[in-house]
Amino acid sequence: MEMPQDKKLIVSASPHIRAGVTTRGIMADVIIALSPAAIASIVIFGISSLLVMAVCIGTAVLSEWLFCLACKRKNSIGDLSAVVTGLLLAMNLPATIPLYQAAVGSVFAIVVVKCLFGGLGKNFANPAIAARVFMLIAFTESMTAVAARSTDVLKLATVDTVASATPLALLGGAEGTLPQITDMLLGLRGGALGETCIIALVLGGVYLLLRKVITWHTPVTFIATVFGLSWLIHGSAVNALYAVLSGGVVLGAIFMATDYVTTPLTAWGKAIFGIGCGLLTIVIRTYAGYPEGVSFAILLMNILTPYIDKLTMRRPLGGEKA
Amino acid sequence: MALFGLPGVHVPHRKNTADSETVLMPPPETVVIPVVMHIGAPAKPTVKAGEVVAVGQPIAEADGFISAPVHATVSGKVQKVEDIVLSNGSSAPAVFIRSDGEMRRWEGLTPPTVETLDDLAKAIRDSGIVGLGGAGFPTSVKFTIKDIERAEYLLINAAECEPYITSDTRTMLDDTGLLVRGIELLKKLLLPKKVIFGIERNKPKAISKLKQAFAGGEGVTVKTLPSMYPQGGEKVLIYNTTGRVVPQGKLPLDVGVVIINVTTLAAIQSYIETGMPLVSKVVTVDGSAVAKPMNVRVPIGTPLADVFEFCGGFKSEPFKVLYGGPMMGTTVPNLDVPILKNTNAILAFDVHDSIAPEETPCLRCGSCVGRCPMRLNPPAIAKAYSQKDFDALGKLKVDLCMECGVCAYVCPANQQMVQRHKLAKAELRTYKQAKEAKN
């Protein structure tokens, strides 16, 4: 075909091709990776689990949209990051949480932790984690309640809190018997929505690894550190295994400690981050007033991220030491 | 360290033209030959409007050590010598020659006698040859070596890691004889301990042809490398073949390496055998808007429009046209611009391949940090640049960036890193000069 007269060509900087990876695509992958755990939570805790997820996601997306509107910022809900934040927060809540509290937590995550710092990429702390910690302090009673398994998936009223001690409390010396390891893997125990079904979480983790959304460095070092230190403390590998499988270690290691924005850039940095998370988790579990320390550990390590980045930055090829 | 990620990235190959034999393009009506087609001082025009010139006749002389002469690429009459705007935005004189269609060879051409390294450097300088891999650095400078002992390695860059481009592949397949004789000569003059051809795995035919040709050759290795962009980056290739790191601000020779592009080598040998300077180039013509992608040998100075027309024109409206490959190529403002000495490809893209995706906020995913072959930190550079913190930019070594584009290629936020690094480098240079002037 003929070239039109006076045709203007596009002039731009290289490169002129792209790998085709997008923020939206990455977020979609995280949602896909979380869906086995989300489905498992509905099976384990019943329909109320679905309600918590719906409220968290809905409130997160709505508050981001309203914030953008109010601040005359470009509407950013299309990048799906608010959906991920809402879903991750829901995963960290018990199924018995009053829905208004879940909504308040979501608004806190999106508006206070993310948008006020400048939106996606600018927040220093993981929004879902920071919101969970906020809720732990604001709604202590409902946040520390342990939801029991639902006996009938479709019935709303079946979710009760259980009086018996959690595996973590048992490891800490409380009275009672530990559940079977198979039950731990399937998620047939009390806990937050998304943290109990280990198999579903690992499935999601493998998916993220295969899709190259995350690298192995943080999850492996995080879990290995928790396992190793628990073995030292409890003196048995079986108890160390319980320490890894209970609480939010697996959920945190795969989905929360791998958040791009709030964790280190380099492979070595990610490994240090994982070790630090594991160490702080055990310190909090062993010495602090809270039975679980994963959220606090990740939050504290989020704050250390800029320093880890600085420490682990490689020397440019052929560059002299500055 | 492999567990912690190797630098570089797999880019699509799209070597559609690897098997298309080079077609000789007849001279166009007019050629436009800029006096600056190299890094360094522009050459000085030595012809005036109305003069009759023949192929190979000098029309501009080198002006300074880092410079290169320019020759007439067709026979005919000089129309005018006039400033044109180059693709980097600057303007420079260009010699317009109206072709008489005869491609008459200039009578003054004689093959040079090359017996010493100095002869070689002079011959290369007279030939007007510059780095044909794309950089356009005057090649004679690389062979102006005082202490010959220093050249331990002779490295031939045959990586051709950019998508689409196959002109180096064609050199290896079509001009193998020139390469063999060229290496023989360079071995005699440079006395390197080792000669290595660095070539990416995705060129099996060229690899087997080279291996066959150099089977008996002592000290010549054809090293097959992974197709990992930017394998052909000078410092990357030196590191991947010799394990040596070229320090900041130093030259390959400082670590004992003389490195030239494979087509440059063929051009040098061709000049030595025939006395014909660099007047034509094999160019890969490809891209989604091109009707018949192929390799053509084109007189330097041929306007892009003529080359595309020779290749069957466009099958869809072109929106973006490049000199070079899609990773490092530069866009042209219109199709009147000419083929340059260092043009190895011209690509034309349809609307679908031309619109850059929208830039979104950096996620700090670290893809760029993990893949930068120079081990730079683009997010930190972005921050320092936005704050105009030039001391930080200096510490972050932004000036080591070779603009290979790997960071921007993998970025999920479509950040324009290369553009930012180019600006940061330029502003850092100005800042350093101002600081030195003050002291």
CSV table of N, CA and C in Angstrom, one decimal, chain A residues 66-177:
chain,number,residue,atom,x,y,z
A,66,LEU,N,-13.9,5.7,45.5
A,66,LEU,CA,-14.4,6.9,46.1
A,66,LEU,C,-13.2,7.8,46.4
A,67,PHE,N,-12.1,7.2,46.8
A,67,PHE,CA,-10.9,8.0,47.2
A,67,PHE,C,-10.4,8.7,45.9
A,68,CYS,N,-10.3,7.9,44.8
A,68,CYS,CA,-9.8,8.5,43.6
A,68,CYS,C,-10.7,9.6,43.1
A,69,LEU,N,-12.0,9.4,43.2
A,69,LEU,CA,-13.0,10.4,42.8
A,69,LEU,C,-12.8,11.7,43.7
A,70,ALA,N,-12.7,11.5,45.0
A,70,ALA,CA,-12.6,12.7,45.9
A,70,ALA,C,-11.3,13.4,45.7
A,71,CYS,N,-10.2,12.7,45.3
A,71,CYS,CA,-8.9,13.4,45.2
A,71,CYS,C,-8.6,13.7,43.7
A,72,LYS,N,-9.6,13.5,42.9
A,72,LYS,CA,-9.4,13.8,41.4
A,72,LYS,C,-8.2,13.0,40.9
A,73,ARG,N,-8.0,11.8,41.4
A,73,ARG,CA,-6.9,10.9,40.8
A,73,ARG,C,-7.5,10.1,39.8
A,74,LYS,N,-6.7,9.5,38.9
A,74,LYS,CA,-7.1,8.6,37.9
A,74,LYS,C,-7.7,7.4,38.6
A,75,ASN,N,-8.9,6.9,38.2
A,75,ASN,CA,-9.5,5.8,38.8
A,75,ASN,C,-8.5,4.5,38.6
A,76,SER,N,-8.1,3.9,39.7
A,76,SER,CA,-7.1,2.8,39.6
A,76,SER,C,-7.7,1.5,39.9
A,77,ILE,N,-9.0,1.3,40.1
A,77,ILE,CA,-9.5,0.0,40.5
A,77,ILE,C,-9.3,-1.0,39.4
A,78,GLY,N,-9.1,-0.6,38.2
A,78,GLY,CA,-8.9,-1.5,37.1
A,78,GLY,C,-7.7,-2.4,37.2
A,79,ASP,N,-6.7,-2.0,38.0
A,79,ASP,CA,-5.5,-2.7,38.2
A,79,ASP,C,-5.7,-4.0,39.1
A,80,LEU,N,-6.9,-4.1,39.7
A,80,LEU,CA,-7.3,-5.2,40.5
A,80,LEU,C,-6.5,-5.3,41.9
A,81,SER,N,-5.7,-4.4,42.2
A,81,SER,CA,-4.9,-4.5,43.4
A,81,SER,C,-5.8,-4.3,44.6
A,82,ALA,N,-6.9,-3.6,44.5
A,82,ALA,CA,-7.9,-3.4,45.6
A,82,ALA,C,-8.6,-4.8,45.9
A,83,VAL,N,-8.9,-5.5,44.8
A,83,VAL,CA,-9.5,-6.8,45.0
A,83,VAL,C,-8.6,-7.7,45.7
A,84,VAL,N,-7.3,-7.7,45.4
A,84,VAL,CA,-6.3,-8.5,46.1
A,84,VAL,C,-6.2,-8.2,47.5
A,85,THR,N,-6.1,-6.8,47.8
A,85,THR,CA,-6.1,-6.4,49.2
A,85,THR,C,-7.3,-6.9,50.0
A,86,GLY,N,-8.5,-6.7,49.4
A,86,GLY,CA,-9.7,-7.1,50.1
A,86,GLY,C,-9.7,-8.6,50.4
A,87,LEU,N,-9.4,-9.4,49.4
A,87,LEU,CA,-9.4,-10.8,49.5
A,87,LEU,C,-8.3,-11.3,50.6
A,88,LEU,N,-7.2,-10.6,50.5
A,88,LEU,CA,-6.1,-11.0,51.5
A,88,LEU,C,-6.5,-10.7,52.9
A,89,LEU,N,-7.2,-9.5,53.1
A,89,LEU,CA,-7.7,-9.2,54.4
A,89,LEU,C,-8.7,-10.2,54.9
A,90,ALA,N,-9.6,-10.5,54.0
A,90,ALA,CA,-10.7,-11.5,54.4
A,90,ALA,C,-10.0,-12.8,54.8
A,91,MET,N,-9.0,-13.2,54.1
A,91,MET,CA,-8.3,-14.5,54.4
A,91,MET,C,-7.7,-14.4,55.8
A,92,ASN,N,-7.4,-13.2,56.3
A,92,ASN,CA,-6.8,-13.1,57.7
A,92,ASN,C,-7.8,-12.9,58.8
A,93,LEU,N,-9.1,-12.9,58.4
A,93,LEU,CA,-10.2,-12.7,59.5
A,93,LEU,C,-10.9,-14.0,59.8
A,94,PRO,N,-11.4,-14.1,61.1
A,94,PRO,CA,-12.2,-15.3,61.4
A,94,PRO,C,-13.6,-15.1,60.7
A,95,ALA,N,-14.2,-16.3,60.5
A,95,ALA,CA,-15.5,-16.3,59.8
A,95,ALA,C,-16.6,-15.7,60.6
A,96,THR,N,-16.3,-15.6,61.9
A,96,THR,CA,-17.3,-15.0,62.8
A,96,THR,C,-17.3,-13.5,62.9
A,97,ILE,N,-16.4,-12.9,62.2
A,97,ILE,CA,-16.2,-11.4,62.4
A,97,ILE,C,-17.5,-10.7,62.0
A,98,PRO,N,-17.9,-9.7,62.8
A,98,PRO,CA,-19.1,-8.9,62.4
A,98,PRO,C,-18.8,-8.2,61.0
A,99,LEU,N,-19.7,-8.2,60.1
A,99,LEU,CA,-19.4,-7.7,58.8
A,99,LEU,C,-19.0,-6.2,58.8
A,100,TYR,N,-19.6,-5.4,59.7
A,100,TYR,CA,-19.3,-4.0,59.7
A,100,TYR,C,-17.8,-3.8,60.1
A,101,GLN,N,-17.3,-4.7,61.0
A,101,GLN,CA,-15.9,-4.6,61.3
A,101,GLN,C,-15.0,-5.0,60.2
A,102,ALA,N,-15.4,-6.0,59.4
A,102,ALA,CA,-14.7,-6.3,58.2
A,102,ALA,C,-14.6,-5.2,57.2
A,103,ALA,N,-15.7,-4.5,57.1
A,103,ALA,CA,-15.8,-3.3,56.2
A,103,ALA,C,-14.9,-2.2,56.7
A,104,VAL,N,-14.9,-1.9,58.0
A,104,VAL,CA,-14.0,-0.9,58.6
A,104,VAL,C,-12.5,-1.2,58.3
A,105,GLY,N,-12.2,-2.5,58.5
A,105,GLY,CA,-10.8,-3.0,58.2
A,105,GLY,C,-10.4,-2.7,56.8
A,106,SER,N,-11.3,-3.0,55.9
A,106,SER,CA,-11.1,-2.8,54.4
A,106,SER,C,-10.8,-1.3,54.1
A,107,VAL,N,-11.6,-0.5,54.7
A,107,VAL,CA,-11.5,1.0,54.4
A,107,VAL,C,-10.1,1.4,55.0
A,108,PHE,N,-9.8,0.9,56.2
A,108,PHE,CA,-8.5,1.3,56.7
A,108,PHE,C,-7.3,0.8,55.8
A,109,ALA,N,-7.4,-0.4,55.3
A,109,ALA,CA,-6.4,-0.9,54.4
A,109,ALA,C,-6.2,-0.1,53.2
A,110,ILE,N,-7.3,0.2,52.5
A,110,ILE,CA,-7.2,1.0,51.3
A,110,ILE,C,-6.9,2.4,51.5
A,111,VAL,N,-7.7,3.1,52.3
A,111,VAL,CA,-7.6,4.5,52.4
A,111,VAL,C,-6.3,5.0,53.2
A,112,VAL,N,-6.2,4.4,54.5
A,112,VAL,CA,-5.2,4.9,55.3
A,112,VAL,C,-3.8,4.3,54.9
A,113,VAL,N,-3.7,3.0,54.7
A,113,VAL,CA,-2.4,2.4,54.4
A,113,VAL,C,-2.0,2.6,53.0
A,114,LYS,N,-2.9,2.5,52.0
A,114,LYS,CA,-2.5,2.6,50.7
A,114,LYS,C,-2.6,4.0,50.0
A,115,CYS,N,-3.9,4.5,49.9
A,115,CYS,CA,-4.1,5.7,49.2
A,115,CYS,C,-3.5,6.9,49.8
A,116,LEU,N,-3.5,7.1,51.1
A,116,LEU,CA,-2.9,8.3,51.7
A,116,LEU,C,-1.4,8.3,51.5
A,117,PHE,N,-0.8,7.2,51.2
A,117,PHE,CA,0.6,7.2,51.0
A,117,PHE,C,1.0,7.4,49.5
A,118,GLY,N,-0.1,7.5,48.7
A,118,GLY,CA,0.2,7.8,47.3
A,118,GLY,C,-0.3,6.7,46.4
A,119,GLY,N,-1.0,5.7,46.9
A,119,GLY,CA,-1.5,4.7,46.1
A,119,GLY,C,-0.6,3.5,45.9
A,120,LEU,N,-1.0,2.6,45.0
A,120,LEU,CA,-0.2,1.4,44.7
A,120,LEU,C,1.3,1.7,44.4
A,121,GLY,N,2.2,1.0,45.1
A,121,GLY,CA,3.6,1.2,44.9
A,121,GLY,C,4.2,2.1,45.8
A,122,LYS,N,3.4,3.0,46.6
A,122,LYS,CA,4.0,4.0,47.4
A,122,LYS,C,3.9,3.6,48.9
A,123,ASN,N,2.9,2.7,49.2
A,123,ASN,CA,2.7,2.3,50.6
A,123,ASN,C,3.9,1.6,51.2
A,124,PHE,N,4.2,1.9,52.5
A,124,PHE,CA,5.4,1.2,53.1
A,124,PHE,C,5.0,-0.1,53.7
A,125,ALA,N,3.7,-0.2,54.1
A,125,ALA,CA,3.3,-1.5,54.7
A,125,ALA,C,2.3,-2.2,53.9
A,126,ASN,N,2.2,-3.5,54.0
A,126,ASN,CA,1.2,-4.3,53.3
A,126,ASN,C,-0.1,-3.9,53.9
A,127,PRO,N,-1.0,-3.4,53.0
A,127,PRO,CA,-2.3,-2.9,53.5
A,127,PRO,C,-3.1,-3.9,54.2
A,128,ALA,N,-3.2,-5.2,53.7
A,128,ALA,CA,-4.0,-6.2,54.4
A,128,ALA,C,-3.4,-6.5,55.8
A,129,ILE,N,-2.1,-6.6,55.9
A,129,ILE,CA,-1.5,-6.9,57.2
A,129,ILE,C,-1.7,-5.8,58.1
A,130,ALA,N,-1.4,-4.5,57.7
A,130,ALA,CA,-1.6,-3.4,58.6
A,130,ALA,C,-3.0,-3.3,59.1
A,131,ALA,N,-4.0,-3.6,58.2
A,131,ALA,CA,-5.4,-3.5,58.6
A,131,ALA,C,-5.7,-4.6,59.6
A,132,ARG,N,-5.1,-5.8,59.4
A,132,ARG,CA,-5.4,-6.9,60.3
A,132,ARG,C,-4.8,-6.5,61.7
A,133,VAL,N,-3.7,-5.9,61.8
A,133,VAL,CA,-3.1,-5.5,63.0
A,133,VAL,C,-3.9,-4.4,63.7
A,134,PHE,N,-4.4,-3.5,62.8
A,134,PHE,CA,-5.3,-2.4,63.3
A,134,PHE,C,-6.6,-3.1,63.9
A,135,MET,N,-7.1,-4.1,63.3
A,135,MET,CA,-8.4,-4.7,63.7
A,135,MET,C,-8.1,-5.5,65.0
A,136,LEU,N,-6.9,-6.1,65.1
A,136,LEU,CA,-6.6,-6.9,66.3
A,136,LEU,C,-6.6,-6.0,67.5
A,137,ILE,N,-6.2,-4.7,67.3
A,137,ILE,CA,-6.2,-3.8,68.4
A,137,ILE,C,-7.6,-3.2,68.6
A,138,ALA,N,-8.3,-2.9,67.5
A,138,ALA,CA,-9.6,-2.2,67.6
A,138,ALA,C,-10.7,-3.2,68.0
A,139,PHE,N,-10.7,-4.3,67.5
A,139,PHE,CA,-11.8,-5.3,67.7
A,139,PHE,C,-11.2,-6.6,68.3
A,140,THR,N,-10.5,-6.5,69.4
A,140,THR,CA,-9.7,-7.6,69.9
A,140,THR,C,-10.6,-8.8,70.1
A,141,GLU,N,-11.8,-8.6,70.7
A,141,GLU,CA,-12.6,-9.8,71.0
A,141,GLU,C,-13.0,-10.6,69.8
A,142,SER,N,-13.6,-9.9,68.8
A,142,SER,CA,-14.0,-10.7,67.6
A,142,SER,C,-12.9,-11.2,66.8
A,143,MET,N,-11.7,-10.5,66.9
A,143,MET,CA,-10.6,-10.9,66.1
A,143,MET,C,-9.9,-12.1,66.7
A,144,THR,N,-9.9,-12.3,68.0
A,144,THR,CA,-9.2,-13.4,68.6
A,144,THR,C,-10.1,-14.6,68.8
A,145,ALA,N,-11.4,-14.5,68.4
A,145,ALA,CA,-12.3,-15.6,68.5
A,145,ALA,C,-11.9,-16.6,67.4
A,146,VAL,N,-12.0,-17.9,67.8
A,146,VAL,CA,-11.6,-18.9,66.8
A,146,VAL,C,-12.8,-19.6,66.2
A,147,ALA,N,-13.0,-19.4,65.0
A,147,ALA,CA,-14.2,-20.0,64.4
A,147,ALA,C,-14.1,-21.5,64.3
A,148,ALA,N,-15.1,-22.1,64.6
A,148,ALA,CA,-15.1,-23.6,64.4
A,148,ALA,C,-15.5,-24.0,63.0
A,149,ARG,N,-15.3,-25.2,62.7
A,149,ARG,CA,-15.7,-25.7,61.4
A,149,ARG,C,-17.2,-25.7,61.2
A,150,SER,N,-17.6,-25.4,60.1
A,150,SER,CA,-19.1,-25.4,59.8
A,150,SER,C,-19.5,-26.9,59.6
A,151,THR,N,-20.6,-27.3,60.1
A,151,THR,CA,-21.1,-28.6,59.9
A,151,THR,C,-22.0,-28.7,58.7
A,152,ASP,N,-22.5,-27.6,58.3
A,152,ASP,CA,-23.3,-27.6,57.1
A,152,ASP,C,-22.9,-26.3,56.3
A,153,VAL,N,-22.4,-26.6,55.1
A,153,VAL,CA,-21.9,-25.5,54.3
A,153,VAL,C,-22.9,-24.4,54.0
A,154,LEU,N,-24.1,-24.8,53.8
A,154,LEU,CA,-25.1,-23.8,53.4
A,154,LEU,C,-25.8,-23.0,54.5
A,155,LYS,N,-25.6,-23.5,55.7
A,155,LYS,CA,-26.3,-22.8,56.8
A,155,LYS,C,-25.5,-21.7,57.4
A,156,LEU,N,-26.1,-20.6,57.6
A,156,LEU,CA,-25.4,-19.4,58.0
A,156,LEU,C,-25.0,-19.5,59.5
A,157,ALA,N,-25.9,-20.0,60.3
A,157,ALA,CA,-25.8,-19.9,61.7
A,157,ALA,C,-24.9,-21.0,62.3
A,158,THR,N,-24.2,-21.7,61.5
A,158,THR,CA,-23.4,-22.8,62.0
A,158,THR,C,-22.1,-22.4,62.6
A,159,VAL,N,-21.6,-21.2,62.2
A,159,VAL,CA,-20.3,-20.9,62.6
A,159,VAL,C,-20.3,-20.4,64.1
A,160,ASP,N,-19.7,-21.1,64.9
A,160,ASP,CA,-19.6,-20.8,66.3
A,160,ASP,C,-18.1,-20.6,66.6
A,161,THR,N,-17.9,-19.9,67.7
A,161,THR,CA,-16.6,-19.9,68.2
A,161,THR,C,-16.4,-21.1,69.0
A,162,VAL,N,-15.1,-21.6,69.1
A,162,VAL,CA,-14.9,-22.8,69.9
A,162,VAL,C,-14.2,-22.4,71.1
A,163,ALA,N,-14.4,-23.2,72.1
A,163,ALA,CA,-13.8,-22.9,73.4
A,163,ALA,C,-12.4,-23.6,73.5
A,164,SER,N,-12.2,-24.7,72.8
A,164,SER,CA,-11.0,-25.4,72.9
A,164,SER,C,-9.8,-24.6,72.4
A,165,ALA,N,-8.6,-25.0,72.9
A,165,ALA,CA,-7.4,-24.2,72.5
A,165,ALA,C,-7.0,-24.5,71.1
A,166,THR,N,-6.4,-23.5,70.5
A,166,THR,CA,-5.9,-23.7,69.1
A,166,THR,C,-4.6,-24.5,69.2
A,167,PRO,N,-4.2,-25.0,68.0
A,167,PRO,CA,-2.9,-25.8,68.0
A,167,PRO,C,-1.7,-24.9,68.6
A,168,LEU,N,-1.8,-23.6,68.2
A,168,LEU,CA,-0.7,-22.8,68.7
A,168,LEU,C,-0.6,-22.7,70.2
A,169,ALA,N,-1.9,-22.5,70.8
A,169,ALA,CA,-2.0,-22.5,72.2
A,169,ALA,C,-1.5,-23.8,72.9
A,170,LEU,N,-1.9,-24.9,72.2
A,170,LEU,CA,-1.5,-26.2,72.7
A,170,LEU,C,0.0,-26.3,72.7
A,171,LEU,N,0.6,-25.9,71.6
A,171,LEU,CA,2.1,-25.9,71.5
A,171,LEU,C,2.7,-25.1,72.6
A,172,GLY,N,2.0,-24.0,73.0
A,172,GLY,CA,2.5,-23.1,74.0
A,172,GLY,C,2.3,-23.7,75.4
A,173,GLY,N,1.6,-24.9,75.5
A,173,GLY,CA,1.5,-25.5,76.8
A,173,GLY,C,0.1,-25.6,77.3
A,174,ALA,N,-0.9,-25.2,76.5
A,174,ALA,CA,-2.3,-25.3,77.0
A,174,ALA,C,-2.7,-26.7,77.0
A,175,GLU,N,-3.8,-27.0,77.7
A,175,GLU,CA,-4.4,-28.3,77.9
A,175,GLU,C,-5.1,-28.7,76.6
A,176,GLY,N,-5.0,-30.0,76.3
A,176,GLY,CA,-5.8,-30.5,75.1
A,176,GLY,C,-4.9,-31.4,74.2
A,177,THR,N,-5.5,-31.9,73.1
A,177,THR,CA,-4.7,-32.7,72.2
A,177,THR,C,-4.6,-32.0,70.9
